[in-house]
Short mmCIF file of N, CA and C and ligand atoms in Angstrom, two decimals:
data_model
loop_
_atom_site.label_atom_id
_atom_site.label_comp_id
_atom_site.label_asym_id
_atom_site.label_seq_id
_atom_site.Cartn_x
_atom_site.Cartn_y
_atom_site.Cartn_z
N MET E 1 -15.12 7.90 14.17
CA MET E 1 -15.15 7.23 12.68
C MET E 1 -13.97 6.31 12.32
N ARG E 2 -14.26 4.69 11.77
CA ARG E 2 -12.99 3.69 11.54
C ARG E 2 -11.87 5.24 10.94
N SER E 3 -10.51 4.65 10.38
CA SER E 3 -9.65 5.10 10.12
C SER E 3 -8.73 4.49 9.34
N LEU E 4 -8.54 4.18 8.70
CA LEU E 4 -7.17 3.65 7.62
C LEU E 4 -5.87 4.32 7.67
N LEU E 5 -4.90 3.46 7.75
CA LEU E 5 -3.53 4.07 7.00
C LEU E 5 -3.58 3.64 5.74
N ILE E 6 -2.68 4.86 5.25
CA ILE E 6 -2.15 4.12 3.42
C ILE E 6 -1.06 4.57 3.02
N LEU E 7 -0.55 3.24 3.45
CA LEU E 7 1.12 3.69 3.48
C LEU E 7 2.14 3.36 2.28
N ASN E 8 2.87 4.55 1.87
CA ASN E 8 3.70 4.20 0.80
C ASN E 8 5.16 4.21 0.54
N GLY E 9 5.53 2.69 -0.51
CA GLY E 9 6.98 3.00 0.32
C GLY E 9 7.99 3.68 -0.66
N PRO E 10 9.69 3.23 -0.54
CA PRO E 10 10.55 4.01 -1.83
C PRO E 10 9.89 4.44 -3.05
N ASN E 11 10.41 5.29 -2.82
CA ASN E 11 10.84 6.10 -4.13
C ASN E 11 9.25 5.94 -4.52
N LEU E 12 8.37 6.45 -4.17
CA LEU E 12 6.95 6.14 -5.24
C LEU E 12 6.88 7.89 -4.79
N ASN E 13 8.12 8.71 -3.96
CA ASN E 13 6.82 9.69 -4.11
C ASN E 13 7.72 10.77 -5.25
N LEU E 14 8.66 9.84 -6.18
CA LEU E 14 8.96 10.48 -7.00
C LEU E 14 7.73 9.68 -8.83
N LEU E 15 6.32 9.01 -8.30
CA LEU E 15 5.50 9.62 -9.31
C LEU E 15 4.94 10.14 -10.29
N GLY E 16 5.42 10.11 -11.60
CA GLY E 16 4.75 10.64 -12.65
C GLY E 16 5.58 12.34 -13.08
N THR E 17 6.85 11.50 -12.62
CA THR E 17 8.02 12.25 -12.69
C THR E 17 8.88 11.47 -13.41
N ARG E 18 8.72 10.25 -13.64
CA ARG E 18 10.05 9.45 -14.51
C ARG E 18 9.20 8.45 -14.98
N GLN E 19 9.75 7.61 -15.52
CA GLN E 19 9.20 6.16 -16.11
C GLN E 19 7.40 6.32 -16.06
N PRO E 20 7.42 7.19 -16.69
CA PRO E 20 5.43 7.12 -17.08
C PRO E 20 5.30 6.02 -17.81
N ASP E 21 6.07 5.39 -18.72
CA ASP E 21 5.73 3.42 -19.57
C ASP E 21 5.23 2.60 -18.76
N VAL E 22 5.83 2.62 -16.84
CA VAL E 22 5.67 1.65 -16.31
C VAL E 22 4.82 1.74 -15.02
N TYR E 23 4.51 3.46 -14.93
CA TYR E 23 3.38 4.01 -14.00
C TYR E 23 2.93 5.13 -13.82
N GLY E 24 2.78 5.21 -15.16
CA GLY E 24 1.80 6.49 -15.95
C GLY E 24 1.97 7.77 -15.08
N HIS E 25 1.49 8.70 -15.24
CA HIS E 25 1.72 10.36 -14.69
C HIS E 25 1.06 10.28 -14.21
N THR E 26 -0.07 9.38 -13.26
CA THR E 26 -0.06 10.05 -12.00
C THR E 26 0.57 10.62 -11.51
N THR E 27 0.24 11.14 -10.52
CA THR E 27 1.68 11.81 -9.26
C THR E 27 0.60 11.36 -7.63
N LEU E 28 1.97 11.24 -6.18
CA LEU E 28 1.62 10.83 -5.34
C LEU E 28 0.45 11.88 -5.08
N ALA E 29 0.56 13.02 -5.24
CA ALA E 29 -0.67 14.18 -4.93
C ALA E 29 -1.64 13.94 -5.16
N ASP E 30 -1.86 12.95 -6.72
CA ASP E 30 -3.52 12.82 -7.49
C ASP E 30 -3.41 11.52 -7.26
N ILE E 31 -3.01 10.23 -6.35
CA ILE E 31 -3.08 9.11 -5.19
C ILE E 31 -4.27 9.48 -4.13
N GLN E 32 -3.13 10.98 -3.88
CA GLN E 32 -3.70 11.17 -2.38
C GLN E 32 -5.33 11.67 -2.33
N ARG E 33 -5.56 12.66 -3.70
CA ARG E 33 -6.60 13.13 -3.54
C ARG E 33 -7.75 11.80 -3.68
N LEU E 34 -7.37 10.62 -4.63
CA LEU E 34 -8.54 10.39 -4.84
C LEU E 34 -8.99 9.16 -3.88
N CYS E 35 -7.51 8.96 -2.51
CA CYS E 35 -8.01 8.20 -2.03
C CYS E 35 -8.86 9.46 -0.68
N ARG E 36 -8.84 10.67 -0.85
CA ARG E 36 -9.80 10.89 -0.06
C ARG E 36 -10.93 11.36 -0.42
N GLU E 37 -11.20 11.43 -1.87
CA GLU E 37 -12.63 11.82 -2.48
C GLU E 37 -12.70 10.00 -2.40
N LYS E 38 -12.27 9.20 -2.27
CA LYS E 38 -13.03 7.98 -2.09
C LYS E 38 -13.38 7.62 -0.91
N ALA E 39 -12.56 8.19 0.42
CA ALA E 39 -13.08 7.50 2.05
C ALA E 39 -13.65 8.62 1.62
N GLU E 40 -13.96 10.32 1.71
CA GLU E 40 -15.52 10.60 2.17
C GLU E 40 -16.38 9.97 1.29
N ALA E 41 -17.09 9.41 -0.05
CA ALA E 41 -17.25 8.54 -0.26
C ALA E 41 -17.96 7.69 0.55
N VAL E 42 -16.82 7.07 1.47
CA VAL E 42 -17.54 5.80 2.23
C VAL E 42 -17.96 6.08 3.16
N GLY E 43 -17.43 7.15 4.11
CA GLY E 43 -17.52 7.24 5.87
C GLY E 43 -16.61 6.61 6.25
N VAL E 44 -15.45 6.91 6.00
CA VAL E 44 -13.57 5.94 6.43
C VAL E 44 -12.48 7.47 7.03
N GLY E 45 -11.95 7.77 7.57
CA GLY E 45 -10.81 8.34 8.07
C GLY E 45 -9.35 8.30 7.05
N ILE E 46 -9.08 8.59 6.56
CA ILE E 46 -7.34 7.97 6.38
C ILE E 46 -6.09 8.51 5.94
N ALA E 47 -4.61 8.72 6.76
CA ALA E 47 -4.22 9.02 7.13
C ALA E 47 -3.23 8.70 6.14
N PHE E 48 -2.26 9.50 5.15
CA PHE E 48 -2.17 9.08 3.89
C PHE E 48 -0.15 9.21 4.17
N GLU E 49 0.21 8.20 3.72
CA GLU E 49 1.82 9.08 4.04
C GLU E 49 2.97 7.89 2.62
N GLN E 50 3.74 8.97 3.14
CA GLN E 50 4.89 7.74 2.38
C GLN E 50 6.20 8.41 2.93
N HIS E 51 6.97 6.46 2.87
CA HIS E 51 8.19 7.03 3.87
C HIS E 51 9.52 6.09 2.96
N ASN E 52 11.11 6.97 2.57
CA ASN E 52 11.36 6.15 1.62
C ASN E 52 12.56 4.91 2.51
N SER E 53 12.43 5.12 4.07
CA SER E 53 12.87 4.35 4.65
C SER E 53 12.58 3.02 5.08
N GLU E 54 13.43 1.82 5.20
CA GLU E 54 12.45 0.58 5.37
C GLU E 54 11.96 1.46 7.46
N GLY E 55 13.17 1.91 8.41
CA GLY E 55 12.80 1.69 9.26
C GLY E 55 11.02 2.56 9.76
N ALA E 56 11.46 4.07 8.70
CA ALA E 56 9.81 4.98 9.08
C ALA E 56 8.90 4.10 9.09
N LEU E 57 8.89 2.67 7.82
CA LEU E 57 7.73 2.48 7.28
C LEU E 57 7.55 1.64 8.43
N ILE E 58 8.19 1.08 9.27
CA ILE E 58 7.87 0.39 10.65
C ILE E 58 7.55 1.15 11.36
N ASP E 59 8.01 2.09 11.24
CA ASP E 59 7.58 3.02 13.04
C ASP E 59 5.97 3.51 12.40
N ALA E 60 5.84 3.73 11.03
CA ALA E 60 4.50 4.17 10.95
C ALA E 60 3.64 2.98 11.30
N ILE E 61 4.33 1.49 10.87
CA ILE E 61 3.42 -0.02 11.15
C ILE E 61 2.73 0.62 12.49
N HIS E 62 4.10 0.57 13.23
CA HIS E 62 3.71 0.07 14.66
C HIS E 62 2.98 1.53 15.43
N GLY E 63 2.80 2.37 14.40
CA GLY E 63 1.91 3.40 15.20
C GLY E 63 0.43 3.44 14.65
N ALA E 64 0.53 2.62 14.01
CA ALA E 64 -0.95 1.66 13.36
C ALA E 64 -1.88 1.25 14.28
N LYS E 65 -1.47 1.03 15.64
CA LYS E 65 -2.10 -0.52 16.55
C LYS E 65 -2.16 0.69 17.33
N GLY E 66 -4.13 0.43 17.63
CA GLY E 66 -4.49 1.29 18.09
C GLY E 66 -5.15 3.09 17.81
N THR E 67 -4.26 3.30 16.41
CA THR E 67 -5.19 4.85 16.12
C THR E 67 -6.06 4.52 14.65
N HIS E 68 -6.04 3.52 13.84
CA HIS E 68 -6.29 2.93 12.59
C HIS E 68 -6.96 1.02 12.82
N ALA E 69 -7.79 1.42 12.10
CA ALA E 69 -8.45 -0.33 11.58
C ALA E 69 -7.88 -1.17 10.45
N GLY E 70 -7.31 -0.76 9.91
CA GLY E 70 -6.51 -0.79 8.58
C GLY E 70 -5.25 -0.36 8.29
N ILE E 71 -4.27 -1.41 7.42
CA ILE E 71 -3.35 -0.63 6.96
C ILE E 71 -3.37 -1.49 4.87
N ILE E 72 -4.08 -0.30 4.25
CA ILE E 72 -2.84 -0.29 3.19
C ILE E 72 -1.74 -0.59 2.63
N LEU E 73 -0.90 -1.31 1.61
CA LEU E 73 0.44 -0.63 2.20
C LEU E 73 1.02 -1.56 0.98
N ASN E 74 1.79 -0.04 -0.32
CA ASN E 74 1.93 -0.20 -0.79
C ASN E 74 3.63 -0.08 -0.53
N ALA E 75 4.89 -1.37 -1.05
CA ALA E 75 5.71 -1.04 0.36
C ALA E 75 6.06 -0.59 -1.01
N GLY E 76 6.64 -0.34 -2.43
CA GLY E 76 7.01 -0.04 -3.34
C GLY E 76 8.24 -1.62 -3.07
N ALA E 77 9.18 -1.41 -3.56
CA ALA E 77 10.81 -3.06 -3.81
C ALA E 77 10.10 -3.52 -1.72
N TYR E 78 10.44 -2.84 -1.02
CA TYR E 78 11.12 -4.23 0.12
C TYR E 78 9.76 -4.31 -0.15
N THR E 79 8.86 -4.32 -0.93
CA THR E 79 7.83 -5.59 -0.92
C THR E 79 8.73 -6.96 -1.49
N HIS E 80 9.88 -6.63 -1.82
CA HIS E 80 10.26 -8.18 -2.39
C HIS E 80 11.38 -8.73 -1.50
N THR E 81 12.24 -7.80 -0.24
CA THR E 81 12.78 -8.05 -0.06
C THR E 81 12.67 -8.19 1.22
N SER E 82 11.84 -7.47 2.33
CA SER E 82 12.06 -6.63 3.50
C SER E 82 10.99 -8.06 4.55
N ILE E 83 11.40 -8.77 5.43
CA ILE E 83 10.98 -9.71 6.04
C ILE E 83 10.83 -8.86 7.91
N ALA E 84 11.78 -7.80 8.18
CA ALA E 84 10.98 -6.71 8.71
C ALA E 84 9.85 -5.85 8.50
N LEU E 85 9.88 -5.71 7.34
CA LEU E 85 8.03 -5.17 7.55
C LEU E 85 6.85 -5.96 7.31
N MET E 86 7.59 -7.66 6.96
CA MET E 86 5.89 -8.69 7.04
C MET E 86 6.32 -9.02 8.47
N ASP E 87 7.44 -8.89 9.69
CA ASP E 87 7.50 -8.93 11.36
C ASP E 87 6.96 -8.08 11.64
N ALA E 88 6.41 -6.51 11.14
CA ALA E 88 5.67 -5.59 11.77
C ALA E 88 4.62 -5.42 11.74
N LEU E 89 3.95 -5.96 9.77
CA LEU E 89 2.75 -5.79 10.41
C LEU E 89 2.59 -6.95 10.62
N SER E 90 3.02 -8.64 10.80
CA SER E 90 2.18 -9.07 11.75
C SER E 90 2.02 -9.06 13.07
N SER E 91 2.82 -7.78 13.82
CA SER E 91 3.02 -7.37 15.57
C SER E 91 1.94 -6.77 15.18
N VAL E 92 1.50 -5.87 15.19
CA VAL E 92 0.68 -5.22 15.51
C VAL E 92 -0.41 -5.71 14.75
N GLU E 93 -0.87 -6.62 13.90
CA GLU E 93 -2.23 -7.48 14.52
C GLU E 93 -3.64 -6.81 14.20
N LEU E 94 -3.21 -5.75 12.45
CA LEU E 94 -4.75 -5.27 12.11
C LEU E 94 -4.72 -6.00 10.76
N PRO E 95 -5.31 -5.57 10.08
CA PRO E 95 -5.43 -6.58 8.40
C PRO E 95 -4.40 -5.91 7.44
N ALA E 96 -4.22 -6.08 7.15
CA ALA E 96 -3.36 -5.55 5.64
C ALA E 96 -3.83 -5.60 4.48
N ILE E 97 -3.81 -4.95 3.41
CA ILE E 97 -3.97 -5.50 1.90
C ILE E 97 -2.38 -4.58 1.43
N GLU E 98 -2.17 -5.80 0.98
CA GLU E 98 -0.28 -5.81 -0.10
C GLU E 98 -1.61 -4.58 -1.71
N LEU E 99 -0.87 -3.46 -1.91
CA LEU E 99 -0.92 -2.94 -3.04
C LEU E 99 0.03 -2.66 -3.91
N HIS E 100 0.09 -3.18 -5.29
CA HIS E 100 0.40 -2.63 -6.57
C HIS E 100 0.34 -1.52 -7.14
N LEU E 101 0.72 -0.61 -8.13
CA LEU E 101 0.55 0.27 -9.32
C LEU E 101 1.05 -0.94 -10.86
N SER E 102 1.44 -1.94 -10.70
CA SER E 102 1.54 -2.06 -11.85
C SER E 102 0.80 -3.96 -11.28
N ASN E 103 0.72 -4.66 -12.27
CA ASN E 103 1.07 -5.63 -11.77
C ASN E 103 2.34 -6.87 -12.04
N ILE E 104 2.91 -7.20 -10.51
CA ILE E 104 4.74 -7.78 -10.54
C ILE E 104 4.55 -9.16 -10.78
N HIS E 105 3.25 -9.45 -10.99
CA HIS E 105 3.48 -10.55 -12.03
C HIS E 105 4.10 -11.06 -13.38
N ALA E 106 3.46 -9.77 -13.45
CA ALA E 106 4.19 -9.70 -15.05
C ALA E 106 5.25 -9.34 -15.12
N ARG E 107 6.28 -8.65 -14.38
CA ARG E 107 7.54 -8.16 -14.72
C ARG E 107 8.58 -9.20 -13.97
N GLU E 108 9.95 -8.71 -14.08
CA GLU E 108 10.59 -9.62 -13.36
C GLU E 108 10.35 -10.21 -12.57
N ALA E 109 11.37 -11.73 -12.82
CA ALA E 109 10.93 -12.52 -11.42
C ALA E 109 11.55 -12.02 -10.67
N PHE E 110 12.23 -10.71 -9.87
CA PHE E 110 12.16 -10.71 -8.72
C PHE E 110 11.65 -9.82 -7.94
N ARG E 111 10.73 -9.51 -8.77
CA ARG E 111 9.12 -8.73 -8.31
C ARG E 111 8.19 -9.62 -8.22
N HIS E 112 8.97 -11.11 -8.26
CA HIS E 112 7.25 -12.34 -8.04
C HIS E 112 6.73 -12.48 -6.67
N ARG E 113 7.84 -12.36 -6.03
CA ARG E 113 8.45 -12.61 -4.01
C ARG E 113 8.01 -11.44 -3.59
N SER E 114 6.71 -12.29 -2.38
CA SER E 114 6.34 -11.08 -2.20
C SER E 114 6.58 -11.19 -0.54
N TYR E 115 6.85 -10.65 0.33
CA TYR E 115 6.75 -11.16 2.01
C TYR E 115 6.01 -10.28 2.41
N ILE E 116 5.38 -9.40 1.99
CA ILE E 116 4.27 -9.11 2.86
C ILE E 116 2.24 -10.04 2.36
N ALA E 117 2.73 -10.04 1.10
CA ALA E 117 1.25 -10.73 1.11
C ALA E 117 1.41 -12.62 1.51
N ARG E 118 2.64 -13.26 2.34
CA ARG E 118 2.22 -13.22 3.80
C ARG E 118 1.37 -13.20 4.48
N VAL E 119 1.51 -12.20 5.55
CA VAL E 119 0.53 -11.54 6.13
C VAL E 119 -0.30 -10.50 6.30
N ALA E 120 -0.45 -10.51 4.06
CA ALA E 120 -1.75 -10.13 4.05
C ALA E 120 -3.37 -10.75 4.14
N VAL E 121 -4.15 -10.27 4.11
CA VAL E 121 -5.31 -10.17 3.96
C VAL E 121 -5.99 -10.58 2.35
N GLY E 122 -5.38 -9.76 1.84
CA GLY E 122 -5.60 -9.82 -0.09
C GLY E 122 -4.24 -9.36 -0.57
N VAL E 123 -4.79 -8.87 -1.68
CA VAL E 123 -2.98 -8.70 -2.95
C VAL E 123 -4.05 -7.89 -3.50
N ILE E 124 -4.05 -6.44 -4.19
CA ILE E 124 -4.39 -6.16 -4.83
C ILE E 124 -3.29 -5.33 -6.23
N CYS E 125 -3.19 -5.50 -7.29
CA CYS E 125 -2.57 -4.91 -8.12
C CYS E 125 -2.22 -5.56 -10.00
N GLY E 126 -1.77 -4.24 -10.95
CA GLY E 126 -2.53 -3.67 -11.79
C GLY E 126 -2.85 -2.75 -11.80
N PHE E 127 -3.64 -2.18 -11.42
CA PHE E 127 -4.44 -1.41 -12.10
C PHE E 127 -4.68 0.14 -11.65
N GLY E 128 -2.85 0.47 -11.32
CA GLY E 128 -2.50 1.58 -11.63
C GLY E 128 -3.18 2.26 -10.60
N ALA E 129 -3.35 3.87 -10.56
CA ALA E 129 -3.70 4.68 -9.34
C ALA E 129 -5.55 3.60 -8.82
N ALA E 130 -6.08 3.65 -9.82
CA ALA E 130 -7.34 3.57 -9.09
C ALA E 130 -7.17 2.02 -8.35
N GLY E 131 -5.60 0.92 -7.74
CA GLY E 131 -6.15 0.44 -7.16
C GLY E 131 -6.61 0.68 -5.62
N TYR E 132 -6.24 2.21 -5.60
CA TYR E 132 -5.69 2.43 -4.37
C TYR E 132 -7.58 2.42 -3.77
N PRO E 133 -8.47 3.16 -4.27
CA PRO E 133 -9.82 3.48 -4.16
C PRO E 133 -9.85 2.13 -3.84
N LEU E 134 -9.76 1.14 -5.32
CA LEU E 134 -9.84 -0.17 -4.94
C LEU E 134 -10.30 -0.77 -3.62
N ALA E 135 -9.08 -0.31 -3.07
CA ALA E 135 -8.10 -1.45 -2.07
C ALA E 135 -8.93 -1.09 -0.34
N ILE E 136 -8.59 0.45 -0.86
CA ILE E 136 -9.71 1.38 0.30
C ILE E 136 -11.32 0.28 0.52
N GLU E 137 -11.65 0.19 -0.54
CA GLU E 137 -13.83 -1.06 -0.73
C GLU E 137 -13.41 -2.11 0.25
N ALA E 138 -12.23 -2.71 -0.13
CA ALA E 138 -11.87 -4.25 -0.51
C ALA E 138 -11.80 -4.21 1.56
N MET E 139 -11.36 -3.07 1.70
CA MET E 139 -10.55 -3.37 3.52
C MET E 139 -11.72 -3.26 3.61
N LEU E 140 -12.86 -2.23 3.41
CA LEU E 140 -13.95 -1.95 4.20
C LEU E 140 -15.14 -3.19 4.57
N SER E 141 -15.11 -3.58 3.08
CA SER E 141 -15.23 -4.95 2.84
C SER E 141 -15.34 -6.56 3.71
N HIS E 142 -13.19 -6.19 4.26
CA HIS E 142 -12.83 -7.09 5.08
C HIS E 142 -13.71 -6.82 6.34
N LEU E 143 -13.76 -5.79 6.90
CA LEU E 143 -13.66 -5.40 7.99
C LEU E 143 -14.96 -5.27 8.21
N ASP E 144 -15.90 -5.21 7.92
CA ASP E 144 -17.36 -5.90 7.57
C ASP E 144 -17.71 -7.21 7.29
N ARG E 145 -17.03 -8.05 7.48
CA ARG E 145 -17.32 -8.95 6.91
C ARG E 145 -18.48 -10.49 8.52
N ASP E 146 -19.27 -10.74 7.19
CA ASP E 146 -20.29 -12.23 8.44
C ASP E 146 -18.15 -12.79 8.80
N PRO E 147 -18.13 -12.72 10.26
CA PRO E 147 -16.95 -13.74 10.76
C PRO E 147 -17.59 -14.72 10.76
O1 CA2 J 1 3.83 -1.22 -8.90
C1 CA2 J 1 4.07 -1.11 -7.66
O2 CA2 J 1 3.29 -0.01 -7.36
C2 CA2 J 1 5.57 -1.38 -7.23
O3 CA2 J 1 5.35 -1.35 -5.95
C3 CA2 J 1 6.28 -0.44 -7.45
C4 CA2 J 1 7.87 0.22 -6.89
C5 CA2 J 1 8.38 -1.59 -7.10
O4 CA2 J 1 9.53 -1.58 -6.88
C6 CA2 J 1 7.84 -2.80 -7.01
O5 CA2 J 1 7.69 -3.79 -7.77
C7 CA2 J 1 5.83 -2.55 -7.75
C8 CA2 J 1 8.68 0.80 -7.75
C9 CA2 J 1 8.26 2.41 -7.04
C10 CA2 J 1 9.17 2.98 -7.75
O6 CA2 J 1 8.37 4.26 -8.58
C11 CA2 J 1 8.65 4.87 -9.41
C12 CA2 J 1 8.18 5.65 -10.04
C13 CA2 J 1 8.96 7.17 -11.12
C14 CA2 J 1 9.95 6.75 -11.35
C15 CA2 J 1 10.77 5.76 -10.64
C16 CA2 J 1 10.03 5.20 -9.75
#
């Protein structure tokens, strides 16, 4: 069975515990459950990870090569700063979808820049937790596209 890596970056482990006005009440464990349900429904495997450090995220991206067919990445604030994550994604040559809970373009100017978008096949943002199952569907549609 094909498998996808769903990778979450810094502070996303705090979801549902603080700033519910911005990020809602859903916890990362709730999101993981949503992803499992969606993955079962569409017949794809998933690995769901969260790391606070840039190095651990890079290691997870490197490890995806040969194991996963694509990467769904909510890189958190590293989205806006990390050339290293961008380079890691380029190096593994796997399709990646950039994902955010919030609409980063409706927020502060420093969140409008994304290094991840340059190497992603697409971006989903602003749909809260519902963006995760949408990203699974989008990735499968990308993988199954006509060449
Ligand atoms: O909207 C998103 O998904 C973000 O990736 C979330 C990041 C933010 O830096 C990006 O610009 C957009 C922040 C994640 C922090 O999540 C928290 C959750 C609860 C309390 C504090 C932070």
